[in-house]
XYZ file of N, CA, C and O in Angstrom:
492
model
N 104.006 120.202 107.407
C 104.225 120.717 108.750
C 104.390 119.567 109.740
O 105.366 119.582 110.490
N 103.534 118.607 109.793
C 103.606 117.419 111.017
C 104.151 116.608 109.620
O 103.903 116.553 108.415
N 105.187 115.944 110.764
C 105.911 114.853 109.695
C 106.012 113.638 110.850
O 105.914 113.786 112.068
N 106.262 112.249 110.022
C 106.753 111.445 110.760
C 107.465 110.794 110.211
O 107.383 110.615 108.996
N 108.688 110.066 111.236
C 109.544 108.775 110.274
C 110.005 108.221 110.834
O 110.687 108.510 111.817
N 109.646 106.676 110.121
C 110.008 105.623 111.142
C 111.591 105.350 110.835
O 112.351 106.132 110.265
N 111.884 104.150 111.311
C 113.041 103.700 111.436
C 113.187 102.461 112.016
O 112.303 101.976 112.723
N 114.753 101.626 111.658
C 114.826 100.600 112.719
C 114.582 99.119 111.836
O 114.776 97.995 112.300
N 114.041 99.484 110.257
C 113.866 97.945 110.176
C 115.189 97.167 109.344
O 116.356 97.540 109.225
N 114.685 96.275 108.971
C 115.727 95.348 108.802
C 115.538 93.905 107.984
O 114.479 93.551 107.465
N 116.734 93.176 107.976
C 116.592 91.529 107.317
C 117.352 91.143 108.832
O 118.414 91.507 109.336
N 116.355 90.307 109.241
C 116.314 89.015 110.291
C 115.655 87.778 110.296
O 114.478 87.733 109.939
N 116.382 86.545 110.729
C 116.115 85.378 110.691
C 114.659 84.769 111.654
O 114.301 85.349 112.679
N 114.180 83.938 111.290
C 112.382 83.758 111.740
C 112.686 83.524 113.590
O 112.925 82.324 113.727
N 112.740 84.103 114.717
C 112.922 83.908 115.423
C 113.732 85.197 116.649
O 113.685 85.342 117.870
N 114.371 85.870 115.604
C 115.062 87.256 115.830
C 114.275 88.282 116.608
O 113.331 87.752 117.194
N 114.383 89.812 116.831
C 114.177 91.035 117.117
C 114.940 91.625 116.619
O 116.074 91.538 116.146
N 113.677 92.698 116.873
C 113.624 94.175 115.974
C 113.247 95.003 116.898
O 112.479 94.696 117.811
N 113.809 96.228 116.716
C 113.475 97.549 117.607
C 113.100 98.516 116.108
O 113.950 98.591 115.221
N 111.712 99.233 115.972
C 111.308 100.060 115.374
C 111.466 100.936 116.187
O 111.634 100.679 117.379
N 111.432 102.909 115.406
C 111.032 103.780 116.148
C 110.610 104.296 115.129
O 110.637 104.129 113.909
N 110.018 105.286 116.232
C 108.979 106.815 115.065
C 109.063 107.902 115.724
O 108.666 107.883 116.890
N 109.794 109.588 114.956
C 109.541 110.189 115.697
C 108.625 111.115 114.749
O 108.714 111.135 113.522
N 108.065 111.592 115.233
C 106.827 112.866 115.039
C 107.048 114.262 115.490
O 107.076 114.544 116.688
N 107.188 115.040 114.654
C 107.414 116.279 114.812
C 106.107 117.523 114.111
O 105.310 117.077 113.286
N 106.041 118.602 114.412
C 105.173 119.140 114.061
C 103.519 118.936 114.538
O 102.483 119.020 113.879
N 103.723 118.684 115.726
C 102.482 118.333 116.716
C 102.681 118.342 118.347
O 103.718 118.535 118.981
N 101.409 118.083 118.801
C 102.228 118.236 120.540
C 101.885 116.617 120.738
O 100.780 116.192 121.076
N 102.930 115.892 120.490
C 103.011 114.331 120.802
C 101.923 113.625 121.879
O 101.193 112.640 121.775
N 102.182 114.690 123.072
C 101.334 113.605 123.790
C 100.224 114.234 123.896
O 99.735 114.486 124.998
N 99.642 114.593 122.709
C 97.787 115.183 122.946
C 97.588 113.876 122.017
O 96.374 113.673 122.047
N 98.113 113.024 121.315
C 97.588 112.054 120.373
C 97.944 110.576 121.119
O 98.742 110.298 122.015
N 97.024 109.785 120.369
C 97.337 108.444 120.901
C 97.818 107.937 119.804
O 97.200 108.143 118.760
N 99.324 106.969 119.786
C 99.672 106.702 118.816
C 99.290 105.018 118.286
O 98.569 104.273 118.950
N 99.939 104.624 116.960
C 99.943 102.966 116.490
C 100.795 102.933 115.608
O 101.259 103.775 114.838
N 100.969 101.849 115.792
C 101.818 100.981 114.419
C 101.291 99.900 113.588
O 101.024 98.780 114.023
N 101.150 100.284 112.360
C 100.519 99.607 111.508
C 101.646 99.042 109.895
O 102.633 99.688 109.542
N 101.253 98.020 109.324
C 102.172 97.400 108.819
C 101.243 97.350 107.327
O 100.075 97.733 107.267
N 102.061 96.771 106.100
C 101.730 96.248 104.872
C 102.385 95.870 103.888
O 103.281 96.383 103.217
N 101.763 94.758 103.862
C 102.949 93.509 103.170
C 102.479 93.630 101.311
O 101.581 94.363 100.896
N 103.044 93.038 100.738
C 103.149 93.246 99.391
C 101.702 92.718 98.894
O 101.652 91.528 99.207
N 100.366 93.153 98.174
C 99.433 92.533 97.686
C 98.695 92.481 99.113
O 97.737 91.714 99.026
N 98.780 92.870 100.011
C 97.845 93.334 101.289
C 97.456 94.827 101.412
O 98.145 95.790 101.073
N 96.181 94.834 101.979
C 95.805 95.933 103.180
C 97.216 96.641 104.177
O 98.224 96.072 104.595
N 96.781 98.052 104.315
C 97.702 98.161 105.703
C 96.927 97.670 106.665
O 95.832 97.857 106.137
N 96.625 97.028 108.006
C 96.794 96.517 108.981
C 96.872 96.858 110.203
O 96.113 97.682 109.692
N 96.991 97.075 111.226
C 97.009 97.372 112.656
C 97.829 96.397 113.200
O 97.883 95.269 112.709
N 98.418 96.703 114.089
C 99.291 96.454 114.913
C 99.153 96.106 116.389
O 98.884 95.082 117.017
N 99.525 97.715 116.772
C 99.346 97.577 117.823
C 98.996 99.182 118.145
O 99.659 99.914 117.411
N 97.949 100.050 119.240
C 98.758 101.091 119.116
C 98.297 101.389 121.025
O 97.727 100.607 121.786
N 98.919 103.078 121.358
C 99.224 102.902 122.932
C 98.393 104.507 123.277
O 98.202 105.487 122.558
N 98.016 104.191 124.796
C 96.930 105.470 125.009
C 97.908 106.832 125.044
O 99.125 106.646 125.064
N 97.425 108.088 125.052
C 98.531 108.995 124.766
C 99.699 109.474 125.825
O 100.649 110.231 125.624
N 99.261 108.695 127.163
C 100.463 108.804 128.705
C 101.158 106.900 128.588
O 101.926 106.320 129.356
N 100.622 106.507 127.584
C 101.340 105.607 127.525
C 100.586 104.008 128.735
O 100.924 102.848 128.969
N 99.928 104.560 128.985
C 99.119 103.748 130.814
C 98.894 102.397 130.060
O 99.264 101.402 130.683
N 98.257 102.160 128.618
C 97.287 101.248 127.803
C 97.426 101.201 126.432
O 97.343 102.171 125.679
N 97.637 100.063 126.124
C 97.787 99.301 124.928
C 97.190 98.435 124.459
O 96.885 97.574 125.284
N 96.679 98.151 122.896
C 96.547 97.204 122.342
C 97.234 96.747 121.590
O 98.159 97.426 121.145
N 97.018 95.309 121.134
C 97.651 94.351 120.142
C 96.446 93.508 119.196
O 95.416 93.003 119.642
N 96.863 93.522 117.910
C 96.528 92.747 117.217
C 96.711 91.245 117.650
O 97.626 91.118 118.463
N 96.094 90.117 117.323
C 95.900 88.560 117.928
C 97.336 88.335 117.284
O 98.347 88.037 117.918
N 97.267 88.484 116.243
C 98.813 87.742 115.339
C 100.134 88.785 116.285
O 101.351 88.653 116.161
N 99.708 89.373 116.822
C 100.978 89.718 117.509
C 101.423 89.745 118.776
O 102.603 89.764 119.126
N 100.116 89.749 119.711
C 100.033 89.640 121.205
C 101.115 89.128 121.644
O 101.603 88.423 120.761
N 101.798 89.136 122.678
C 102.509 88.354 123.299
C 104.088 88.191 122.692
O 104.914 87.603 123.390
N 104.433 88.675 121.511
C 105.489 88.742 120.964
C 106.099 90.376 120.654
O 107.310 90.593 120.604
N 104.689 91.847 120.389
C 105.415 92.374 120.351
C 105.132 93.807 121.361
O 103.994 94.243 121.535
N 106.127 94.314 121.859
C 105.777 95.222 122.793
C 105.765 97.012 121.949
O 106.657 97.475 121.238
N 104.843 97.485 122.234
C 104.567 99.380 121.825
C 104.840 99.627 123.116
O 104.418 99.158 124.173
N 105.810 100.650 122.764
C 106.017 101.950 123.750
C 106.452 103.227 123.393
O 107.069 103.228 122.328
N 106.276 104.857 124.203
C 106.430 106.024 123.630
C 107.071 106.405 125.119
O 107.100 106.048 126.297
N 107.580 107.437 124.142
C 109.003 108.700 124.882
C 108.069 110.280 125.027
O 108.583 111.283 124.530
N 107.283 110.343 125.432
C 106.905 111.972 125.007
C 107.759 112.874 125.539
O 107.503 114.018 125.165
N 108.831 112.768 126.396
C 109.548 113.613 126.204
C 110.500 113.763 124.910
O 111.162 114.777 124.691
N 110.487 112.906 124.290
C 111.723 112.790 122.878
C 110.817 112.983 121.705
O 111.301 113.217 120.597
N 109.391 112.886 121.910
C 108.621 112.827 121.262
C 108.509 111.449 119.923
O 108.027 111.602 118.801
N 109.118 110.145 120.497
C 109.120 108.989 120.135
C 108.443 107.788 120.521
O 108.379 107.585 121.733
N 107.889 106.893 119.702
C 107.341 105.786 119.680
C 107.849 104.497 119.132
O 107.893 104.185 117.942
N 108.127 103.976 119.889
C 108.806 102.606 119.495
C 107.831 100.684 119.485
O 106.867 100.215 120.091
N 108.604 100.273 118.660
C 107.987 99.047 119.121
C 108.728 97.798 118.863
O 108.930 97.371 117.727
N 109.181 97.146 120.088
C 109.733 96.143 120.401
C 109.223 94.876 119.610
O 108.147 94.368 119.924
N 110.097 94.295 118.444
C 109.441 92.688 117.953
C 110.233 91.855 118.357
O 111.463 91.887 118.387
N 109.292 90.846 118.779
C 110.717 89.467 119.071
C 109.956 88.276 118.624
O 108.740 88.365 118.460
N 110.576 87.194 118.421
C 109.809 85.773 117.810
C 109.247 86.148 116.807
O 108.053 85.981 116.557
N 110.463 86.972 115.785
C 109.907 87.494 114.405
C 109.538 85.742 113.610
O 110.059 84.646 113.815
N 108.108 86.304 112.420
C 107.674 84.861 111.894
C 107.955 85.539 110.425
O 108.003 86.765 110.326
N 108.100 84.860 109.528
C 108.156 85.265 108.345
C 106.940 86.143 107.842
O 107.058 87.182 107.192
N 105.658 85.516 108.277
C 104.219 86.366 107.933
C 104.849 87.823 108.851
O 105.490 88.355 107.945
N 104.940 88.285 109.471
C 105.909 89.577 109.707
C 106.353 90.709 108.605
O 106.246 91.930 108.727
N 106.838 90.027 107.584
C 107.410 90.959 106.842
C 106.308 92.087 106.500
O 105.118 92.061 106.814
N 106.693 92.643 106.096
C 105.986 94.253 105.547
C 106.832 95.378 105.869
O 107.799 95.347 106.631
N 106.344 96.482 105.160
C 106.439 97.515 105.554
C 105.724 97.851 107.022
O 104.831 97.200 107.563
N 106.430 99.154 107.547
C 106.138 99.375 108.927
C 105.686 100.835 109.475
O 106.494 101.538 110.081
N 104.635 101.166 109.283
C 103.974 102.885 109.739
C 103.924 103.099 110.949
O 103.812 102.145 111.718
N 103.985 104.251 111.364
C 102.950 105.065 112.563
C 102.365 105.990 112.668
O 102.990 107.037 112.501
N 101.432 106.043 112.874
C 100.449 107.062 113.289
C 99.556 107.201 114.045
O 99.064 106.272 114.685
N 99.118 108.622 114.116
C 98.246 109.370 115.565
C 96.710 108.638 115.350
O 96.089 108.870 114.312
N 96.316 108.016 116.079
C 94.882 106.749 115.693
C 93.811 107.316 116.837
O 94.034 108.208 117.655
N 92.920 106.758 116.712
C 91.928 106.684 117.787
C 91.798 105.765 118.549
O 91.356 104.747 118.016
N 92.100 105.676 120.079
C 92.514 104.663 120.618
C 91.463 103.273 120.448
O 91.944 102.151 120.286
N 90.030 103.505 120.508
C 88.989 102.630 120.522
C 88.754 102.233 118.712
O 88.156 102.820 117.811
N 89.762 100.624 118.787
C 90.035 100.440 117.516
C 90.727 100.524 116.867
O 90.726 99.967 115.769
N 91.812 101.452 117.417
C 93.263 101.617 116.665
C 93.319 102.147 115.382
O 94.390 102.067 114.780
N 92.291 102.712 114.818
C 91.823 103.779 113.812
C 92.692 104.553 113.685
O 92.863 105.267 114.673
N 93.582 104.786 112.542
C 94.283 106.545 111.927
C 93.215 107.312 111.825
O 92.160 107.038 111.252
N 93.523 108.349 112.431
C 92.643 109.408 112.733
C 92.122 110.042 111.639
O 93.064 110.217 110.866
N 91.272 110.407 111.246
C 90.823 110.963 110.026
C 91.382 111.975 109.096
O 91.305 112.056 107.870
N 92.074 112.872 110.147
C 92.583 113.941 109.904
C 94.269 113.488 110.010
O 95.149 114.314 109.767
N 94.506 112.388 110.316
C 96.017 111.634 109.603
C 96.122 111.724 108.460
O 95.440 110.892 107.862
N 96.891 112.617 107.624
C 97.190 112.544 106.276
C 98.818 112.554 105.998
O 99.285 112.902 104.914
N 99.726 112.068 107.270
C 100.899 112.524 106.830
C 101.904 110.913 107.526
O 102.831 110.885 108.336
N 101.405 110.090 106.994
C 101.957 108.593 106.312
C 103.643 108.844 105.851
O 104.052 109.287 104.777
N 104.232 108.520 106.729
C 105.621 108.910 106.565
C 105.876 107.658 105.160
O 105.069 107.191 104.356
N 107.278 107.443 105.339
C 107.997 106.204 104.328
C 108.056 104.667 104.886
O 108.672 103.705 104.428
N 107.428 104.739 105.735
C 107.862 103.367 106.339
C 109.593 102.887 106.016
O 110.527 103.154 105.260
N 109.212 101.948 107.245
C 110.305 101.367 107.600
C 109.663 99.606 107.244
O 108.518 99.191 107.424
N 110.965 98.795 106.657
C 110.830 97.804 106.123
C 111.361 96.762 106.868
O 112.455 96.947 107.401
N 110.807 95.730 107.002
C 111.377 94.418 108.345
C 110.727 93.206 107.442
O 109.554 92.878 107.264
N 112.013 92.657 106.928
C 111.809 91.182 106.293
C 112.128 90.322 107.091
O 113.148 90.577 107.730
N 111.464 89.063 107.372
C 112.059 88.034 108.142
C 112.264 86.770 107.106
O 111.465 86.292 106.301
N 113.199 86.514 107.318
C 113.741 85.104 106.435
C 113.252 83.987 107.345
O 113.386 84.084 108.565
N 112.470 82.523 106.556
C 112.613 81.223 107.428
C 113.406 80.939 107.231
O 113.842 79.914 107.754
């Protein structure tokens, strides 16, 4: 019933941008606070970044601060996230989901982990 799927990734050079999106259907978008979370081959998934549910407040992971920007559409019912000064440690796969804002936690009751979207960066 609630689905999500990202989109947007890619092969780019160590220094490049990327525009991810996610849209989510089968929920009322802006009752949730969303994130983007990543996982690279022989890793954990990870945290990102994720944004309060009007969008007002955001966090970032340290390895990403300052390079990558989260933002959401609740009228389109989309979430995007801006990368730039892609580094090779970057690569992974790329999720989103409805989290708990304090901590950036997937919500417990998150069970619907779309396909990710994939963003390799070449040095």
């Amino acid at each position: 019933q609630v689905q999500v799927v990202e989109s947007g990734g890619g092969l780019v050079q160590a220094g490049g941008s990327l525009r991810l999106s996610c849209t989510a259907s089968g929920l009322i978008f802006s009752d949730y606070h969303m994130g983007w979370f990543r996982q690279a081959p022989g890793k954990e998934r990870e945290v990102v970044s994720c944004i309060l549910w009007n969008g007002a407040r955001s966090n970032y992971a340290d390895s990403v601060k300052g390079r990558f920007i989260i933002s959401r559409d609740n009228d389109k019912n989309m979430l995007y996230l801006e990368m730039n000064s892609l580094k090779p440690e970057d690569t992974a796969t790329y999720y989103c989901a409805a989290v708990e804002f304090a901590g950036c936690r997937p919500r417990s009751d998150f069970t619907y982990w779309g396909q990710g979207t994939q963003v390799t960066v070449s040095s």
